[in-house]
CSV table of C-alpha atoms and ligand atoms in Angstrom, one decimal:
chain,number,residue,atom,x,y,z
A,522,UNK,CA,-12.5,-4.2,-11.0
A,523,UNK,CA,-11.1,-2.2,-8.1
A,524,UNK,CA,-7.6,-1.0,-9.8
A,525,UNK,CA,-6.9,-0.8,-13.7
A,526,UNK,CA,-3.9,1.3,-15.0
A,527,UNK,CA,-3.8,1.0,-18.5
A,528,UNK,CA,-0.8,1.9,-20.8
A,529,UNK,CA,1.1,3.6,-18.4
A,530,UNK,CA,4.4,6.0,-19.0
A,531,UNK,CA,6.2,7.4,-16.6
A,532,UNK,CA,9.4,9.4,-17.1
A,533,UNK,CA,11.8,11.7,-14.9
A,534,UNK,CA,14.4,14.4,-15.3
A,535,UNK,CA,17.7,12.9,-15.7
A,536,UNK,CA,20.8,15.4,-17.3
A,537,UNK,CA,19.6,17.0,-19.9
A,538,UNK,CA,17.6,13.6,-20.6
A,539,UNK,CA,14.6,11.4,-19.6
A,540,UNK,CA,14.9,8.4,-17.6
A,541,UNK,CA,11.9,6.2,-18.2
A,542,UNK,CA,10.7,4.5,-15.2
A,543,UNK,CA,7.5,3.1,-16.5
A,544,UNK,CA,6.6,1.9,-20.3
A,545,UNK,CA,3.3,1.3,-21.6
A,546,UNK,CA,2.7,-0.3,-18.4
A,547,UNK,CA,-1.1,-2.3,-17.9
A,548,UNK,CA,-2.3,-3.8,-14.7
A,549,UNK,CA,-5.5,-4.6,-13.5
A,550,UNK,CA,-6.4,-5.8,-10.1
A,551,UNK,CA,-10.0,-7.0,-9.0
A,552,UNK,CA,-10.9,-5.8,-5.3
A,553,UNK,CA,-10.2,-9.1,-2.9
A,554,UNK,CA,-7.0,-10.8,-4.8
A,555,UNK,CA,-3.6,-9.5,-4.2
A,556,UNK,CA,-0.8,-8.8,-7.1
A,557,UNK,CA,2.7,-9.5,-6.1
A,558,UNK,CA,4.9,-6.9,-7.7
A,559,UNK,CA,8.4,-8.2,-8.1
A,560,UNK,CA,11.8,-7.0,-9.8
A,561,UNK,CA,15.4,-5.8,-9.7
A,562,UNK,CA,16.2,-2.5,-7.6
A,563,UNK,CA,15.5,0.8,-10.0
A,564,UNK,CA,13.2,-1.6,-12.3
A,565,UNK,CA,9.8,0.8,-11.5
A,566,UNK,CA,8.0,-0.8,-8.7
A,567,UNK,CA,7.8,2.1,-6.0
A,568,UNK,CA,7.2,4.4,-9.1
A,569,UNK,CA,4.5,1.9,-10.3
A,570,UNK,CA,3.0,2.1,-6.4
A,571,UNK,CA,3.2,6.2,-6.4
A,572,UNK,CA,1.5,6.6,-10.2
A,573,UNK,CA,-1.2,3.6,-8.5
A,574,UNK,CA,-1.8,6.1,-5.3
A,575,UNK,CA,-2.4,8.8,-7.5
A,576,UNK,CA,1.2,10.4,-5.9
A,577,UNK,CA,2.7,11.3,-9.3
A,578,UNK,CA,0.8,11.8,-12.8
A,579,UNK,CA,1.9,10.0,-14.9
A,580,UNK,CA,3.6,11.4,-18.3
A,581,UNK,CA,0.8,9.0,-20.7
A,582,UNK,CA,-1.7,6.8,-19.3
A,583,UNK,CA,-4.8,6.1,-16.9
A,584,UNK,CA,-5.5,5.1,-13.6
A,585,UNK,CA,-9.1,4.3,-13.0
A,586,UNK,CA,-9.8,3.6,-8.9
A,587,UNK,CA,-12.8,1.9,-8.1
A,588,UNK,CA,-14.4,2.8,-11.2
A,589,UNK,CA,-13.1,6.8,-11.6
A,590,UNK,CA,-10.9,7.6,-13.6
A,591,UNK,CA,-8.2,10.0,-12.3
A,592,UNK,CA,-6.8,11.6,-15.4
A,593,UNK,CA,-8.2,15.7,-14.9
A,594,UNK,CA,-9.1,15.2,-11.3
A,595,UNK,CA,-7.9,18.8,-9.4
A,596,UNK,CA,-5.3,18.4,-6.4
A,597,UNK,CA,-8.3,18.5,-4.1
A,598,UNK,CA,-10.7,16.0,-5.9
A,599,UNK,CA,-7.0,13.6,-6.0
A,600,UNK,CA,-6.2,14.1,-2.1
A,601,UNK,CA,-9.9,13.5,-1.3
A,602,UNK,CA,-10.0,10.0,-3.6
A,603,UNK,CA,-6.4,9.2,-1.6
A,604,UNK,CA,-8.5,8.9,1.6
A,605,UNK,CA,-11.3,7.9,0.5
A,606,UNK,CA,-10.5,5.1,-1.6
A,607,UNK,CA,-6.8,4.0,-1.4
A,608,UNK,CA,-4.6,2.8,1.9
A,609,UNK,CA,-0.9,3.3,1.4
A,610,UNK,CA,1.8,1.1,3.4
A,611,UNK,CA,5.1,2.4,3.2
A,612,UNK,CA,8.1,0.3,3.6
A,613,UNK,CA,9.1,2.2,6.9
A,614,UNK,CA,5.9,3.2,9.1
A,615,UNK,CA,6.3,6.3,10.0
A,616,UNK,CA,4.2,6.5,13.1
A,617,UNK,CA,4.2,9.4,15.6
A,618,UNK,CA,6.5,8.5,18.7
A,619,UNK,CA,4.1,10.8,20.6
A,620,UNK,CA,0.6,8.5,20.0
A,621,UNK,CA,-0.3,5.6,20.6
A,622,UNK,CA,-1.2,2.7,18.4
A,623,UNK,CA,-4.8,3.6,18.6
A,624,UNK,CA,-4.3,7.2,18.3
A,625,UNK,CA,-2.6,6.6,15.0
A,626,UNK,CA,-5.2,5.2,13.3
A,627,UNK,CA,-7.8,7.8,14.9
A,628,UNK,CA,-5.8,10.9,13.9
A,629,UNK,CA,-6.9,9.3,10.1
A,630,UNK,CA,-10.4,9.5,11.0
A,631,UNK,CA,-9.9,12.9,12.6
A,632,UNK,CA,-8.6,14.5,9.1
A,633,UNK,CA,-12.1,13.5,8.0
A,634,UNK,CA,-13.8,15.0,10.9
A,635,UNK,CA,-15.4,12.0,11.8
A,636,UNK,CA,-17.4,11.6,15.7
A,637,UNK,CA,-14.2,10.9,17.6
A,638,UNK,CA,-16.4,8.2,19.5
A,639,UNK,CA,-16.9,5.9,16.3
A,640,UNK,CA,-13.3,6.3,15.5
A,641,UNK,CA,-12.0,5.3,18.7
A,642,UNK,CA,-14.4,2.1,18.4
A,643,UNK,CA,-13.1,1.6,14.8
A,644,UNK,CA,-9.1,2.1,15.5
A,645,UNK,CA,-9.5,-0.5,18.4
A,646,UNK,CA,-11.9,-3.0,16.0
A,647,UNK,CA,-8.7,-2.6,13.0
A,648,UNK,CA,-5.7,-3.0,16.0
A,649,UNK,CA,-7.9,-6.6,17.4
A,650,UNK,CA,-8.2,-7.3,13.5
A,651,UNK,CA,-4.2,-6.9,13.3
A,652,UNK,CA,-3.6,-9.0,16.2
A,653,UNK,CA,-3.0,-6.1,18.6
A,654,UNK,CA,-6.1,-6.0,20.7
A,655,UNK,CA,-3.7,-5.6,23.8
A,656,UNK,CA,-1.0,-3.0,22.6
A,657,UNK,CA,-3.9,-0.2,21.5
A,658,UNK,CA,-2.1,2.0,24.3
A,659,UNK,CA,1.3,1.8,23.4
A,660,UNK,CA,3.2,4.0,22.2
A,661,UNK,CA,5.9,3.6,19.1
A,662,UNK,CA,8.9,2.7,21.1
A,663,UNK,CA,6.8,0.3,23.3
A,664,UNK,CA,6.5,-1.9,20.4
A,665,UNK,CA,8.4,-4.6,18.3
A,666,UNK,CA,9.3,-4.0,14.6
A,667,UNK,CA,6.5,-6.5,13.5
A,668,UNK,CA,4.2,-4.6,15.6
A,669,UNK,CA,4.9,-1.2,14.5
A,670,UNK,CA,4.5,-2.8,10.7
A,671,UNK,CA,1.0,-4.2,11.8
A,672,UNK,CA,-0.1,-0.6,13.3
A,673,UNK,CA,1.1,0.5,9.9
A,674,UNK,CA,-1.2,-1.3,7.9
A,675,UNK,CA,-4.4,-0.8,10.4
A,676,UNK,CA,-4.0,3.0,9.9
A,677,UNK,CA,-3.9,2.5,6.2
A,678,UNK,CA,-7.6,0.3,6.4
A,679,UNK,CA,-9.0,3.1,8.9
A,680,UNK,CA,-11.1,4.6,6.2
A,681,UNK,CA,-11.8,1.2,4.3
A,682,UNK,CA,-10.1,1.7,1.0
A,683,UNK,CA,-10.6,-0.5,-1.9
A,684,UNK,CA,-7.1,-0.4,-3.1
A,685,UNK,CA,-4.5,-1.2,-0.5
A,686,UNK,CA,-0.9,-0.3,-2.0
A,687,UNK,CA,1.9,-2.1,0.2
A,688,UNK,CA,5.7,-0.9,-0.7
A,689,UNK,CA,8.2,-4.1,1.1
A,690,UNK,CA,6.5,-3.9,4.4
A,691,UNK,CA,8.6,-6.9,5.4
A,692,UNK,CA,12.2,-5.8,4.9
A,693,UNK,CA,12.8,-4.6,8.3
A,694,UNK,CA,11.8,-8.0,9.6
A,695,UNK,CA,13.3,-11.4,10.3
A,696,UNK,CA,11.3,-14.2,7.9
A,697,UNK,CA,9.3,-15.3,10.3
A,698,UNK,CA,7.8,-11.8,11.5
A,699,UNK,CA,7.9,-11.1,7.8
A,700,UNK,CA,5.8,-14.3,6.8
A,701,UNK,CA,3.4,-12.9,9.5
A,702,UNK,CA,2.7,-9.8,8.0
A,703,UNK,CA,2.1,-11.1,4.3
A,704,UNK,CA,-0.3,-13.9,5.9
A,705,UNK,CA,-1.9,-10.8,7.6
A,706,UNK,CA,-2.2,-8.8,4.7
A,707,UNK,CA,-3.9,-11.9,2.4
A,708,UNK,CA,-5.9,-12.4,5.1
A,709,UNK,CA,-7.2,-8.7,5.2
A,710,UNK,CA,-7.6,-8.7,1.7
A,711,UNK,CA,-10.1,-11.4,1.1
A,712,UNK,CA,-12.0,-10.2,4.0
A,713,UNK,CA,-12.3,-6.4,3.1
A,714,UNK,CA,-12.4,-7.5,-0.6
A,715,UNK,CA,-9.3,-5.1,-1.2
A,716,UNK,CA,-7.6,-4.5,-4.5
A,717,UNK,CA,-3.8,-5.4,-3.1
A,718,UNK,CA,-0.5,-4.8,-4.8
A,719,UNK,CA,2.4,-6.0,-2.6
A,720,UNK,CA,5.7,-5.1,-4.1
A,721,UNK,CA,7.9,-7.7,-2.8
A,722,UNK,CA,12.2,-8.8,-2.7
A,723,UNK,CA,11.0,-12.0,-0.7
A,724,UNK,CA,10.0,-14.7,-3.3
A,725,UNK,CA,8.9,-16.9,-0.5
A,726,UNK,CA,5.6,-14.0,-0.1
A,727,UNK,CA,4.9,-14.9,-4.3
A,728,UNK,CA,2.5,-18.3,-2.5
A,729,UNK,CA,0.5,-15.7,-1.2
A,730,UNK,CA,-0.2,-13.7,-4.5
A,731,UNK,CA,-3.3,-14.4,-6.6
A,732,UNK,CA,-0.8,-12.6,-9.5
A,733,UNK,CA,2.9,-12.0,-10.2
A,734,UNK,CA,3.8,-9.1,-12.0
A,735,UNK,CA,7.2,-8.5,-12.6
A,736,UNK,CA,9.1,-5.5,-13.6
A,737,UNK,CA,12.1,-4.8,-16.1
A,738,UNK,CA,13.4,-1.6,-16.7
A,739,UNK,CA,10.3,-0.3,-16.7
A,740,UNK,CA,8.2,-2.9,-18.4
A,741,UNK,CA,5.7,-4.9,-16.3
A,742,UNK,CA,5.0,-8.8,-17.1
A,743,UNK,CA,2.3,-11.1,-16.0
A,744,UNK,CA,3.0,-14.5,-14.2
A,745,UNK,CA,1.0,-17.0,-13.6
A,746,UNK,CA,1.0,-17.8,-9.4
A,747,UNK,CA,3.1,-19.8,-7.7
A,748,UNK,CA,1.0,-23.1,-6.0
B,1746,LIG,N1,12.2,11.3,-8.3
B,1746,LIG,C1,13.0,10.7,-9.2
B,1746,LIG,N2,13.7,11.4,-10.0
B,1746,LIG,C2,14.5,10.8,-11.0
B,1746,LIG,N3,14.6,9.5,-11.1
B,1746,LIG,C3,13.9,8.7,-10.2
B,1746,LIG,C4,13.1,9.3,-9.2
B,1746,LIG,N4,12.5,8.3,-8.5
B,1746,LIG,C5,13.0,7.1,-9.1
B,1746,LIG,N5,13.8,7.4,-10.1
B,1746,LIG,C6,14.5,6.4,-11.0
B,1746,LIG,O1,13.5,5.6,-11.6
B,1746,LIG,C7,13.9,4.3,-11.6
B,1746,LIG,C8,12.8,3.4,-10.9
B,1746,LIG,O2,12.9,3.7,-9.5
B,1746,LIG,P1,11.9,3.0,-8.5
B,1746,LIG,O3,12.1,3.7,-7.2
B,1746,LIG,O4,10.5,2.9,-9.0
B,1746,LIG,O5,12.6,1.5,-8.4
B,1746,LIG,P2,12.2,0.3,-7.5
B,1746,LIG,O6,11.9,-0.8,-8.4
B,1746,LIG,O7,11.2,0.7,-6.5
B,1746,LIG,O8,13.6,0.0,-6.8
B,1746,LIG,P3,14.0,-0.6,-5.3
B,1746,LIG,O9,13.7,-2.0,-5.3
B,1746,LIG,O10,15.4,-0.2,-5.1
B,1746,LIG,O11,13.1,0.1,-4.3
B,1746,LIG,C9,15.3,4.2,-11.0
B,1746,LIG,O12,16.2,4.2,-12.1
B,1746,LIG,C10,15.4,5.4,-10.2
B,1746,LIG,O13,16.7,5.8,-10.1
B,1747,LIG,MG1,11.2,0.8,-4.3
């Protein structure tokens, strides 16, 4: 078992209230399947990704990565399991204009202070893995939306987490590109054995899911998958 929350709440200011954005939520993903996290717009997901990245604490609840348990971890000891153990895919990819694809994923080794040498061999080993073997020189701008998105998830395997956390990667792309990127990401699952969550508006990506979790005002259900 690569991801377990268990009994999660989460809750933010709102007025002189609390909105709650995650109750008693329970999830449990084992590394190499993938959980498809689906639901309405302000039902929880992103705040269900960002408690699963160890980004906010929640207000009750555990997180356990890869066997640790998060709950009275310091900043430090959090930021250091963040690169260590968990890959993050945001829905835009915020890549530098000013590198290119390969220097992206090498600036992530270079936070680590890792031999430059190795990284270089291991951004350019991650791009071929993505598909982009021959666009490891190019900058930002110099690629397609798809592209960009497949750059984005390489830099998040660059220091071979066990839990990959994937907020819409697809909703800047047409289907097709889209379909792409969610084959990719199954794909790179079962062969890094990564604990997945995909949070998802696509129903078409649910065929690719070993699990379907859907989210209600906070609540999170189990489905079976869709075959
Ligand atoms: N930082 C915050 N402060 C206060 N309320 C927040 C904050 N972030 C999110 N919320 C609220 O929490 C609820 C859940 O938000 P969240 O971003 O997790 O939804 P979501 O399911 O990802 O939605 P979408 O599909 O639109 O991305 C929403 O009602 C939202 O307004
Ligand atoms: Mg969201």
């Amino acid at each position: 078992m690569s991801l377990t929350l268990t009994d999660i709440t989460l809750t933010y200011p709102d007025g002189e209230d609390r909105l709650t954005a995650l109750d008693r939520v329970g999830l449990e993903v084992p590394r190499g399947s993938l959980t498809a996290v689906v639901g309405p717009s302000g039902s929880g997901k992103s705040s269900l990704l960002a408690v699963a990245a160890t980004l906010i604490t929640p207000d009750a609840g555990t997180v356990t990565v890869d066997g640790t348990a998060t709950t009275g971890l310091t900043r430090g000891e959090l930021a250091a399991l963040r690169r260590h153990r968990i890959g993050i895919v945001f829905q835009q990819p915020n890549l530098l204009p000013s590198l290119t694809a390969a220097e992206q994923l090498q600036v992530m080794a270079r936070i680590e202070g890792r031999n430059p040498r190795a990284a270089r061999s291991r951004a350019l080993a991650l791009l071929d893995a993505v598909g982009l073997a021959d666009r490891a020189d190019h900058r930002p701008h110099q690629l397609s939306g798809g592209q960009r998105q497949r750059v984005n998830i390489a830099r998040a395997l660059m220091n071979d987490p066990t839990v990959l956390l994937v907020d819409e990667p697809t909703s800047a792309l047409d289907h097709e590109r889209g379909a792409a990127v969610i084959d990719l990401l199954t794909r790179l699952t079962h062969q890094r054995a990564t604990a997945t969550v995909l949070v998802t508006h696509d129903r078409t990506h649910l065929t690719a899911a070993d699990r379907i979790a859907e989210v209600h005002d906070g609540r999170l259900h189990l489905q079976a998958p869709v075959r």
